[in-house]
């Protein structure tokens, strides 16, 4: 087994894994009530007969706005639950526009009287009244299983809902300020200006994140083989947060061996590109014929002819039609609401096609990755080679089109830019290489992989990177990809979506 890095002052623990469909505890007694008709009836009755609280929160949206901004009172003041536990906010979470809790991926520090401080990672749900949790049916909705904190205006004597503490903010905006970035060094017991301690902690957490991914990659390699495992990881990386699963499922519906076998007989590069496009876009259900319901069943022949399309679209549709037995993703698999045009699944799939074309040509992408690591002495040079192997400039059809038959209105941009390439290296390529070094007992490959991880630049500017830099005293040069991944490890939800905690040193 590979070693686990020692985290300075932090021990991983099995977090709060209890079922979410638990009872509710009230402040007038310690008895735990089971979730059932009595609680639901009370919630429904309360919602129907009690008027809206006349306080600072005209609506739940206003409560969410205040939580997101941390607006209110003086810097650094702690929040308290109805039981008196202190709550410090490391990460307020990402506001959720879909089904599920109001804020996703929050990280909070909770310290109860007489207990160890813990970082709890999960989701945050906002309500004007605590009983709204039941009135809205959240107690039976699995999407709310990872809620770790309830923020309410009126707790209605509840001190715990579904195993998670209740933070009652009352009618005052002063009680909702958390100032996440301002209080972060204090929360982690690092002391103002102790950037060295923060860097050591983030390095350890970043190493743990790499180890976790490498272990998962080893499992994938054992099941599907090295090339398929890397192929799935790279496509997953093209999906960003909202479409990771869909991209990975495309890789499973169109395995690398199948893709290779069907394109190997193409007479030239142009034909190979058309076939790759048809197969990957077809498996993704992103071809025009698959998205246009009126046209389904009439491509490529019938009433609607290819004269309505450009030659690239026509050839892609024709290539997919050659293989009627192949499967596609179910309709509705893609998330496109509020997705930037350059991150749209169609454009990202175009990047996947170019990446696979590069993989199939010459020595191949896999050989390029190995060579970049094994044959280069300086890890910074190796990092530059890895970045160059994944960056894809605007090229071919997608340099001028944003979709099939749709010209771009803006200047051409890279299909895979430097920031996305850096993220894919940190989350897919290096975990793959580390897994292979373990499977092959290759000490040199392991050392080189870790050295590259230590010097790999941060993917780019984001809210998370700004908060991570604040931990490091505001010095951007200190924020490597390793430390950035460590910060994400600290603030992200656990991989299986359940609640998780880290112990913090006592003050």
Short mmCIF file of C-alpha atoms in Angstrom, two decimals:
data_model
loop_
_atom_site.label_atom_id
_atom_site.label_comp_id
_atom_site.label_asym_id
_atom_site.label_seq_id
_atom_site.Cartn_x
_atom_site.Cartn_y
_atom_site.Cartn_z
CA UNK A 1 0.00 0.00 0.00
CA UNK A 2 1.21 3.53 -0.76
CA UNK A 3 2.00 5.73 2.24
CA UNK A 4 -0.41 8.30 3.57
CA UNK A 5 1.15 11.73 4.06
CA UNK A 6 1.19 12.93 7.64
CA UNK A 7 -0.99 16.00 7.91
CA UNK A 8 0.31 18.57 10.34
CA UNK A 9 -2.26 18.82 13.10
CA UNK A 10 -5.02 17.20 11.06
CA UNK A 11 -6.26 13.62 11.12
CA UNK A 12 -8.77 12.19 8.68
CA UNK A 13 -11.69 10.54 10.37
CA UNK A 14 -14.67 8.67 9.15
CA UNK A 15 -17.18 11.46 9.03
CA UNK A 16 -20.77 11.71 9.97
CA UNK A 17 -22.23 8.87 7.91
CA UNK A 18 -25.59 8.58 9.60
CA UNK A 19 -28.79 8.33 7.60
CA UNK A 20 -30.45 11.61 6.78
CA UNK A 21 -33.97 10.36 7.40
CA UNK A 22 -33.57 10.78 11.13
CA UNK A 23 -35.79 12.40 13.65
CA UNK A 24 -35.78 15.96 14.88
CA UNK A 25 -34.61 17.10 18.30
CA UNK A 26 -36.39 19.96 20.05
CA UNK A 27 -35.00 22.34 22.66
CA UNK A 28 -37.69 21.38 25.18
CA UNK A 29 -36.35 17.84 25.58
CA UNK A 30 -33.79 15.30 24.50
CA UNK A 31 -36.29 12.75 23.22
CA UNK A 32 -35.74 11.91 19.55
CA UNK A 33 -38.94 11.73 17.51
CA UNK A 34 -39.16 9.51 14.45
CA UNK A 35 -39.99 11.13 11.13
CA UNK A 36 -43.63 10.40 10.48
CA UNK A 37 -47.09 11.80 10.22
CA UNK A 38 -46.91 13.69 13.52
CA UNK A 39 -43.95 15.82 12.43
CA UNK A 40 -45.18 16.20 8.86
CA UNK A 41 -48.66 17.15 10.05
CA UNK A 42 -47.17 19.72 12.37
CA UNK A 43 -45.06 21.18 9.58
CA UNK A 44 -47.93 21.33 7.09
CA UNK A 45 -50.25 22.83 9.70
CA UNK A 46 -47.67 25.41 10.69
CA UNK A 47 -47.00 26.37 7.08
CA UNK A 48 -50.71 26.75 6.40
CA UNK A 49 -51.70 28.71 9.50
CA UNK A 50 -48.72 30.81 10.53
CA UNK A 51 -47.94 34.00 8.67
CA UNK A 52 -44.48 34.84 7.33
CA UNK A 53 -42.11 36.17 10.01
CA UNK A 54 -41.89 39.93 9.83
CA UNK A 55 -38.13 40.27 10.11
CA UNK A 56 -35.12 40.94 7.96
CA UNK A 57 -35.94 38.16 5.50
CA UNK A 58 -38.98 38.82 3.26
CA UNK A 59 -38.21 35.55 1.45
CA UNK A 60 -35.92 32.55 1.51
CA UNK A 61 -34.07 34.14 -1.43
CA UNK A 62 -33.09 37.08 0.77
CA UNK A 63 -31.76 34.66 3.36
CA UNK A 64 -29.72 32.92 0.64
CA UNK A 65 -28.41 36.26 -0.64
CA UNK A 66 -27.21 37.17 2.84
CA UNK A 67 -25.53 33.80 3.34
CA UNK A 68 -23.81 34.03 -0.04
CA UNK A 69 -22.48 37.53 0.56
CA UNK A 70 -21.72 37.18 4.27
CA UNK A 71 -23.12 40.69 4.68
CA UNK A 72 -23.75 42.15 8.08
CA UNK A 73 -21.51 42.82 11.05
CA UNK A 74 -17.93 43.32 12.06
CA UNK A 75 -15.20 41.15 10.75
CA UNK A 76 -14.44 37.74 12.25
CA UNK A 77 -17.45 37.29 14.55
CA UNK A 78 -18.50 33.68 14.96
CA UNK A 79 -21.94 32.24 14.45
CA UNK A 80 -23.62 29.99 17.00
CA UNK A 81 -26.13 27.17 16.69
CA UNK A 82 -29.18 27.03 18.94
CA UNK A 83 -27.27 24.62 21.22
CA UNK A 84 -24.40 27.06 21.65
CA UNK A 85 -21.88 25.40 19.33
CA UNK A 86 -19.68 27.87 17.45
CA UNK A 87 -19.75 27.82 13.65
CA UNK A 88 -16.99 29.28 11.47
CA UNK A 89 -17.39 29.19 7.71
CA UNK A 90 -14.44 28.17 5.56
CA UNK A 91 -16.50 27.83 2.38
CA UNK A 92 -20.09 29.06 2.18
CA UNK A 93 -20.77 26.66 -0.70
CA UNK A 94 -21.86 27.14 -4.29
CA UNK A 95 -25.37 28.43 -4.73
CA UNK A 96 -27.52 25.72 -6.27
CA UNK A 97 -29.86 26.66 -9.12
CA UNK A 98 -31.25 23.13 -9.48
CA UNK A 99 -32.86 20.50 -7.29
CA UNK A 100 -31.32 19.91 -3.89
CA UNK A 101 -29.95 22.04 -1.04
CA UNK A 102 -29.48 25.78 -1.45
CA UNK A 103 -25.67 25.70 -1.17
CA UNK A 104 -23.46 22.81 -2.28
CA UNK A 105 -19.95 21.90 -1.14
CA UNK A 106 -19.78 24.04 1.99
CA UNK A 107 -17.09 23.60 4.63
CA UNK A 108 -17.71 24.75 8.20
CA UNK A 109 -15.85 24.47 11.48
CA UNK A 110 -18.06 23.39 14.37
CA UNK A 111 -16.92 23.41 17.98
CA UNK A 112 -19.33 22.10 20.59
CA UNK A 113 -18.72 22.63 24.32
CA UNK A 114 -16.28 20.00 25.55
CA UNK A 115 -15.73 18.49 22.08
CA UNK A 116 -12.98 18.62 19.45
CA UNK A 117 -13.23 21.21 16.69
CA UNK A 118 -14.18 19.64 13.36
CA UNK A 119 -14.31 20.71 9.73
CA UNK A 120 -17.62 19.41 8.41
CA UNK A 121 -18.06 19.21 4.64
CA UNK A 122 -21.42 19.00 2.94
CA UNK A 123 -24.40 21.14 1.92
CA UNK A 124 -26.33 23.98 3.58
CA UNK A 125 -30.12 24.36 3.49
CA UNK A 126 -31.89 27.67 4.15
CA UNK A 127 -35.44 28.09 5.52
CA UNK A 128 -37.46 30.86 7.08
CA UNK A 129 -38.96 28.30 9.48
CA UNK A 130 -37.36 25.05 10.57
CA UNK A 131 -40.54 23.09 9.85
CA UNK A 132 -40.26 24.06 6.18
CA UNK A 133 -37.82 21.13 5.90
CA UNK A 134 -40.77 18.78 6.35
CA UNK A 135 -43.37 20.95 4.64
CA UNK A 136 -41.23 20.85 1.48
CA UNK A 137 -40.68 17.09 1.69
CA UNK A 138 -36.90 17.28 2.04
CA UNK A 139 -36.71 14.54 4.67
CA UNK A 140 -37.53 11.89 2.05
CA UNK A 141 -35.59 13.43 -0.85
CA UNK A 142 -32.15 11.79 -1.32
CA UNK A 143 -30.84 14.98 -2.93
CA UNK A 144 -30.79 16.48 0.58
CA UNK A 145 -28.87 13.59 2.17
CA UNK A 146 -25.63 15.54 2.59
CA UNK A 147 -27.01 18.62 4.40
CA UNK A 148 -24.68 19.46 7.30
CA UNK A 149 -26.20 22.75 8.47
CA UNK A 150 -29.68 24.28 8.55
CA UNK A 151 -29.81 28.09 8.53
CA UNK A 152 -33.24 29.36 9.59
CA UNK A 153 -34.85 32.55 10.79
CA UNK A 154 -37.08 30.74 13.27
CA UNK A 155 -35.88 27.42 14.73
CA UNK A 156 -39.30 26.73 16.29
CA UNK A 157 -37.60 25.02 19.25
CA UNK A 158 -35.72 22.59 16.98
CA UNK A 159 -32.03 22.15 17.78
CA UNK A 160 -31.28 19.47 15.19
CA UNK A 161 -32.90 18.41 11.90
CA UNK A 162 -32.01 15.10 10.25
CA UNK A 163 -28.82 14.88 12.31
CA UNK A 164 -27.54 18.34 11.32
CA UNK A 165 -27.33 21.39 13.62
CA UNK A 166 -29.64 24.38 13.32
CA UNK A 167 -28.34 27.94 13.06
CA UNK A 168 -31.07 30.42 13.99
CA UNK A 169 -30.34 33.88 12.62
CA UNK A 170 -33.49 35.54 13.90
CA UNK A 171 -34.48 38.87 12.43
CA UNK A 172 -31.02 40.40 12.26
CA UNK A 173 -28.60 40.47 9.36
CA UNK A 174 -25.85 40.87 11.97
CA UNK A 175 -26.08 37.16 12.75
CA UNK A 176 -25.38 35.97 9.23
CA UNK A 177 -21.96 37.40 8.53
CA UNK A 178 -19.30 34.76 8.10
CA UNK A 179 -16.61 36.60 6.09
CA UNK A 180 -15.09 33.36 4.88
CA UNK A 181 -11.78 34.58 3.48
CA UNK A 182 -11.17 37.03 6.31
CA UNK A 183 -11.48 34.44 9.07
CA UNK A 184 -9.88 31.46 7.36
CA UNK A 185 -6.42 31.63 9.01
CA UNK A 186 -8.06 31.93 12.42
CA UNK A 187 -10.35 28.99 11.72
CA UNK A 188 -7.46 26.71 10.93
CA UNK A 189 -5.47 27.78 13.99
CA UNK A 190 -2.61 28.99 11.81
CA UNK A 191 -2.26 32.47 13.20
CA UNK A 192 -2.12 35.64 11.16
CA UNK A 193 0.75 35.59 8.66
CA UNK A 194 1.66 31.94 9.28
CA UNK A 195 1.73 31.22 5.56
CA UNK A 196 4.39 28.55 5.97
CA UNK A 197 2.12 26.48 8.20
CA UNK A 198 -0.73 26.94 5.73
CA UNK A 199 1.47 25.84 2.84
CA UNK A 200 2.55 22.69 4.71
CA UNK A 201 -1.05 21.86 5.51
CA UNK A 202 -2.23 22.39 1.93
CA UNK A 203 0.70 20.37 0.57
CA UNK A 204 -0.30 17.45 2.81
CA UNK A 205 -3.95 17.73 1.82
CA UNK A 206 -2.96 18.01 -1.85
CA UNK A 207 -0.86 14.86 -1.56
CA UNK A 208 -3.77 13.08 0.07
CA UNK A 209 -6.03 14.12 -2.80
CA UNK A 210 -3.51 12.78 -5.34
CA UNK A 211 -3.22 9.51 -3.41
CA UNK A 212 -6.99 9.14 -3.29
CA UNK A 213 -7.31 9.65 -7.02
CA UNK A 214 -4.42 7.29 -7.76
CA UNK A 215 -6.00 4.57 -5.64
CA UNK A 216 -9.29 4.99 -7.51
CA UNK A 217 -7.40 4.91 -10.81
CA UNK A 218 -5.70 1.64 -9.82
CA UNK A 219 -9.13 0.13 -9.31
CA UNK A 220 -10.27 1.35 -12.73
CA UNK A 221 -7.11 0.01 -14.39
CA UNK A 222 -7.69 -3.39 -12.82
CA UNK A 223 -11.18 -3.52 -14.34
CA UNK A 224 -10.88 -1.83 -17.76
CA UNK A 225 -7.14 -1.57 -18.45
CA UNK A 226 -4.74 1.41 -18.51
CA UNK A 227 -5.78 3.09 -21.78
CA UNK A 228 -9.51 2.92 -21.07
CA UNK A 229 -9.00 4.22 -17.52
CA UNK A 230 -6.99 7.21 -18.77
CA UNK A 231 -9.47 7.80 -21.61
CA UNK A 232 -12.38 7.95 -19.15
CA UNK A 233 -10.47 10.27 -16.82
CA UNK A 234 -9.54 12.69 -19.62
CA UNK A 235 -13.08 12.86 -20.97
CA UNK A 236 -14.39 13.34 -17.46
CA UNK A 237 -12.02 16.28 -17.12
CA UNK A 238 -13.55 17.89 -20.20
CA UNK A 239 -16.96 17.88 -18.55
CA UNK A 240 -16.16 20.41 -15.83
CA UNK A 241 -18.37 20.04 -12.76
CA UNK A 242 -21.80 19.79 -14.34
CA UNK A 243 -21.10 17.35 -17.18
CA UNK A 244 -18.34 15.14 -15.78
CA UNK A 245 -20.60 12.12 -15.43
CA UNK A 246 -22.04 12.46 -18.93
CA UNK A 247 -18.58 12.68 -20.51
CA UNK A 248 -17.38 9.65 -18.59
CA UNK A 249 -20.46 7.71 -19.69
CA UNK A 250 -19.66 8.56 -23.32
CA UNK A 251 -16.22 7.00 -22.79
CA UNK A 252 -17.92 3.87 -21.50
CA UNK A 253 -20.46 3.69 -24.32
CA UNK A 254 -17.68 4.22 -26.87
CA UNK A 255 -14.65 2.41 -25.36
CA UNK A 256 -11.19 3.29 -26.60
CA UNK A 257 -10.70 -0.16 -28.19
CA UNK A 258 -13.96 0.19 -30.14
CA UNK A 259 -13.09 3.73 -31.17
CA UNK A 260 -9.64 2.62 -32.25
CA UNK A 261 -10.94 -0.40 -34.17
CA UNK A 262 -13.61 1.53 -36.07
CA UNK A 263 -11.30 4.39 -37.06
CA UNK A 264 -8.23 2.31 -37.87
CA UNK A 265 -9.51 1.52 -41.35
CA UNK A 266 -10.12 5.14 -42.34
CA UNK A 267 -8.23 5.90 -45.60
CA UNK A 268 -6.84 9.30 -44.53
CA UNK A 269 -6.80 11.86 -41.72
CA UNK A 270 -9.90 13.66 -43.02
CA UNK A 271 -11.90 10.44 -43.04
CA UNK A 272 -10.56 9.51 -39.60
CA UNK A 273 -11.61 12.90 -38.21
CA UNK A 274 -15.12 12.49 -39.66
CA UNK A 275 -15.43 9.01 -38.19
CA UNK A 276 -14.18 10.06 -34.76
CA UNK A 277 -16.61 12.99 -34.81
CA UNK A 278 -19.53 10.81 -35.84
CA UNK A 279 -18.79 8.11 -33.26
CA UNK A 280 -18.14 10.35 -30.25
CA UNK A 281 -20.88 12.88 -30.97
CA UNK A 282 -23.26 10.03 -31.80
CA UNK A 283 -22.53 8.22 -28.54
CA UNK A 284 -23.07 11.54 -26.76
CA UNK A 285 -26.40 12.16 -28.55
CA UNK A 286 -25.08 15.53 -29.72
CA UNK A 287 -25.43 15.15 -33.50
CA UNK A 288 -28.03 17.43 -35.12
CA UNK A 289 -30.19 14.45 -36.09
CA UNK A 290 -30.33 13.33 -32.45
CA UNK A 291 -31.20 16.75 -31.06
CA UNK A 292 -33.80 17.64 -33.70
CA UNK A 293 -36.88 15.54 -32.93
CA UNK A 294 -38.60 16.42 -36.20
CA UNK A 295 -35.64 15.11 -38.14
CA UNK A 296 -35.20 11.85 -36.22
CA UNK A 297 -35.46 8.78 -38.39
CA UNK A 298 -34.87 10.73 -41.62
CA UNK A 299 -31.11 11.08 -41.53
CA UNK A 300 -29.11 10.71 -43.67
CA UNK A 301 -31.73 9.87 -46.28
CA UNK A 302 -35.38 10.78 -46.71
CA UNK A 303 -37.35 13.98 -46.89
CA UNK A 304 -34.64 16.07 -45.22
CA UNK A 305 -31.44 15.87 -47.27
CA UNK A 306 -27.87 16.79 -46.48
CA UNK A 307 -28.09 19.86 -48.72
CA UNK A 308 -29.26 21.77 -45.63
CA UNK A 309 -25.93 21.15 -43.87
CA UNK A 310 -22.24 21.76 -44.42
CA UNK A 311 -20.02 18.91 -45.54
CA UNK A 312 -18.46 18.40 -42.08
CA UNK A 313 -21.86 17.86 -40.47
CA UNK A 314 -22.98 15.63 -43.32
CA UNK A 315 -19.92 13.41 -43.12
CA UNK A 316 -20.20 13.15 -39.32
CA UNK A 317 -23.85 12.09 -39.53
CA UNK A 318 -23.04 9.61 -42.30
CA UNK A 319 -20.27 8.00 -40.24
CA UNK A 320 -22.58 7.52 -37.24
CA UNK A 321 -25.27 6.05 -39.48
CA UNK A 322 -22.83 3.33 -40.58
CA UNK A 323 -23.13 1.66 -37.17
CA UNK A 324 -26.84 1.44 -36.25
CA UNK A 325 -26.21 -0.94 -33.34
CA UNK A 326 -24.21 1.52 -31.25
CA UNK A 327 -25.77 3.08 -28.14
CA UNK A 328 -26.17 6.75 -27.23
CA UNK A 329 -26.63 8.59 -23.96
CA UNK A 330 -30.25 8.97 -22.82
CA UNK A 331 -31.96 12.20 -23.79
CA UNK A 332 -31.51 14.91 -21.18
CA UNK A 333 -28.07 13.76 -20.03
CA UNK A 334 -26.42 17.13 -20.66
CA UNK A 335 -26.54 20.20 -18.43
CA UNK A 336 -26.45 23.34 -20.58
CA UNK A 337 -28.27 25.95 -18.48
CA UNK A 338 -25.92 28.88 -17.74
CA UNK A 339 -22.98 27.07 -19.34
CA UNK A 340 -20.58 29.40 -21.15
CA UNK A 341 -20.49 28.85 -24.95
CA UNK A 342 -16.84 27.74 -24.86
CA UNK A 343 -17.73 25.15 -22.20
CA UNK A 344 -20.81 23.83 -23.98
CA UNK A 345 -20.84 20.02 -24.35
CA UNK A 346 -20.75 20.30 -28.16
CA UNK A 347 -17.54 22.31 -28.13
CA UNK A 348 -16.01 20.17 -25.40
CA UNK A 349 -16.81 17.04 -27.41
CA UNK A 350 -15.04 18.67 -30.34
CA UNK A 351 -12.01 18.97 -28.06
CA UNK A 352 -12.34 15.27 -27.18
CA UNK A 353 -12.31 14.38 -30.90
CA UNK A 354 -9.10 16.36 -31.46
CA UNK A 355 -7.53 14.80 -28.38
CA UNK A 356 -8.36 11.30 -29.61
CA UNK A 357 -7.06 12.14 -33.08
CA UNK A 358 -3.77 13.15 -31.46
CA UNK A 359 -3.81 9.93 -29.42
CA UNK A 360 -4.17 7.78 -32.54
CA UNK A 361 -1.49 9.55 -34.57
CA UNK A 362 2.25 8.87 -34.27
CA UNK A 363 3.46 7.30 -31.02
CA UNK A 364 0.19 8.27 -29.36
CA UNK A 365 -0.86 10.37 -26.39
CA UNK A 366 -0.04 7.65 -23.86
CA UNK A 367 3.54 7.40 -25.13
CA UNK A 368 3.86 11.19 -25.10
CA UNK A 369 2.80 11.32 -21.45
CA UNK A 370 5.27 8.62 -20.40
CA UNK A 371 8.08 10.26 -22.38
CA UNK A 372 7.40 13.68 -20.88
CA UNK A 373 7.81 12.27 -17.38
CA UNK A 374 10.45 9.55 -17.77
CA UNK A 375 12.80 11.21 -20.26
CA UNK A 376 12.94 14.69 -18.70
CA UNK A 377 15.19 15.52 -15.76
CA UNK A 378 13.76 18.88 -14.74
CA UNK A 379 10.17 18.49 -13.41
CA UNK A 380 9.30 21.98 -14.67
CA UNK A 381 10.29 20.97 -18.19
CA UNK A 382 8.22 17.80 -17.80
CA UNK A 383 5.25 19.87 -16.65
CA UNK A 384 5.57 22.09 -19.73
CA UNK A 385 5.64 19.03 -22.00
CA UNK A 386 2.53 17.61 -20.34
CA UNK A 387 0.72 20.92 -20.75
CA UNK A 388 1.73 21.06 -24.41
CA UNK A 389 0.43 17.55 -25.01
CA UNK A 390 -3.07 18.49 -23.82
CA UNK A 391 -3.51 22.10 -24.99
CA UNK A 392 -5.45 22.15 -28.27
CA UNK A 393 -5.55 25.52 -30.09
CA UNK A 394 -8.53 26.57 -32.21
CA UNK A 395 -8.33 24.28 -35.19
CA UNK A 396 -10.41 22.90 -38.03
CA UNK A 397 -14.19 23.14 -37.97
CA UNK A 398 -14.43 24.23 -34.32
CA UNK A 399 -12.17 27.22 -34.87
CA UNK A 400 -15.00 28.88 -36.78
CA UNK A 401 -18.12 27.11 -35.43
CA UNK A 402 -19.78 26.97 -32.02
CA UNK A 403 -22.10 24.14 -33.08
CA UNK A 404 -22.88 22.12 -36.18
CA UNK A 405 -23.80 24.62 -38.90
CA UNK A 406 -23.48 27.59 -36.51
CA UNK A 407 -20.67 30.09 -37.03
CA UNK A 408 -18.92 31.63 -34.03
CA UNK A 409 -19.63 35.28 -33.35
CA UNK A 410 -16.57 35.77 -31.18
CA UNK A 411 -12.87 35.32 -31.79
CA UNK A 412 -11.59 31.73 -31.91
CA UNK A 413 -10.52 30.29 -28.57
CA UNK A 414 -8.58 27.16 -27.67
CA UNK A 415 -10.53 23.91 -27.59
CA UNK A 416 -8.48 22.96 -24.53
CA UNK A 417 -6.79 25.96 -22.95
CA UNK A 418 -3.86 26.03 -20.57
CA UNK A 419 -6.05 26.21 -17.47
CA UNK A 420 -8.16 23.22 -18.46
CA UNK A 421 -5.01 21.28 -19.42
CA UNK A 422 -3.47 21.99 -16.00
CA UNK A 423 -6.60 20.79 -14.25
CA UNK A 424 -6.69 17.59 -16.34
CA UNK A 425 -3.02 16.95 -15.55
CA UNK A 426 -3.61 17.34 -11.80
CA UNK A 427 -6.83 15.32 -11.68
CA UNK A 428 -6.32 12.68 -14.40
CA UNK A 429 -2.80 12.39 -15.84
CA UNK A 430 -0.72 12.49 -12.65
CA UNK A 431 -3.06 10.15 -10.71
CA UNK A 432 -2.85 7.77 -13.69
CA UNK A 433 0.96 7.90 -13.78
CA UNK A 434 1.18 7.43 -10.01
CA UNK A 435 -1.16 4.44 -10.22
CA UNK A 436 0.92 2.91 -13.01
CA UNK A 437 4.13 3.46 -11.03
CA UNK A 438 2.62 1.48 -8.17
CA UNK A 439 1.33 -1.31 -10.41
CA UNK A 440 4.68 -1.58 -12.20
CA UNK A 441 6.82 -0.99 -9.08
CA UNK A 442 8.49 1.86 -10.97
CA UNK A 443 10.15 4.02 -8.30
CA UNK A 444 11.55 6.48 -10.87
CA UNK A 445 8.12 7.12 -12.38
CA UNK A 446 6.65 7.64 -8.91
CA UNK A 447 9.33 10.15 -7.93
CA UNK A 448 9.05 12.06 -11.20
CA UNK A 449 5.25 12.19 -10.91
CA UNK A 450 5.40 13.61 -7.39
CA UNK A 451 8.05 16.17 -8.41
CA UNK A 452 5.87 17.39 -11.29
CA UNK A 453 2.87 17.65 -8.98
CA UNK A 454 4.89 19.84 -6.60
CA UNK A 455 5.84 22.38 -9.31
CA UNK A 456 2.75 22.24 -11.53
CA UNK A 457 1.16 25.72 -11.72
CA UNK A 458 -2.30 26.49 -10.43
CA UNK A 459 -4.95 26.15 -13.21
CA UNK A 460 -6.00 29.80 -13.03
CA UNK A 461 -7.94 32.52 -11.26
CA UNK A 462 -11.14 31.53 -9.46
CA UNK A 463 -12.97 32.26 -6.23
CA UNK A 464 -11.43 29.13 -4.69
CA UNK A 465 -7.91 30.10 -5.77
CA UNK A 466 -8.33 33.58 -4.28
CA UNK A 467 -9.35 32.03 -0.96
CA UNK A 468 -6.46 29.59 -1.11
CA UNK A 469 -4.03 32.45 -1.79
CA UNK A 470 -5.41 34.28 1.21
CA UNK A 471 -4.43 31.30 3.35
CA UNK A 472 -0.91 31.61 1.94
CA UNK A 473 -0.62 35.27 2.81
CA UNK A 474 -1.76 36.53 -0.58
CA UNK A 475 1.29 35.31 -2.49
CA UNK A 476 0.16 33.91 -5.84
CA UNK A 477 3.54 32.29 -6.54
CA UNK A 478 2.98 29.98 -3.58
CA UNK A 479 -0.28 28.57 -4.96
CA UNK A 480 0.78 25.52 -6.92
CA UNK A 481 -1.64 22.98 -8.34
CA UNK A 482 -0.73 20.74 -5.41
CA UNK A 483 -1.76 23.36 -2.86
CA UNK A 484 -4.83 24.31 -4.84
CA UNK A 485 -5.92 20.66 -4.84
CA UNK A 486 -5.23 20.61 -1.11
CA UNK A 487 -7.54 23.57 -0.61
CA UNK A 488 -10.23 21.84 -2.67
CA UNK A 489 -9.71 18.72 -0.56
CA UNK A 490 -10.38 20.81 2.52
CA UNK A 491 -13.51 22.50 1.23
CA UNK A 492 -15.08 20.02 -1.18
CA UNK A 493 -17.77 17.50 -0.34
CA UNK A 494 -16.66 13.89 -0.07
CA UNK A 495 -16.66 11.83 -3.26
CA UNK A 496 -19.78 9.85 -2.39
CA UNK A 497 -21.77 12.93 -1.48
CA UNK A 498 -22.09 12.12 2.23
CA UNK A 499 -21.06 14.36 5.08
CA UNK A 500 -17.44 14.21 6.13
CA UNK A 501 -15.33 15.81 8.83
CA UNK A 502 -11.70 16.53 9.69
CA UNK A 503 -10.44 16.98 13.24
CA UNK A 504 -8.74 20.27 14.02
CA UNK A 505 -6.19 20.86 16.78
CA UNK A 506 -7.54 22.24 20.02
CA UNK A 507 -7.08 25.94 20.61
#
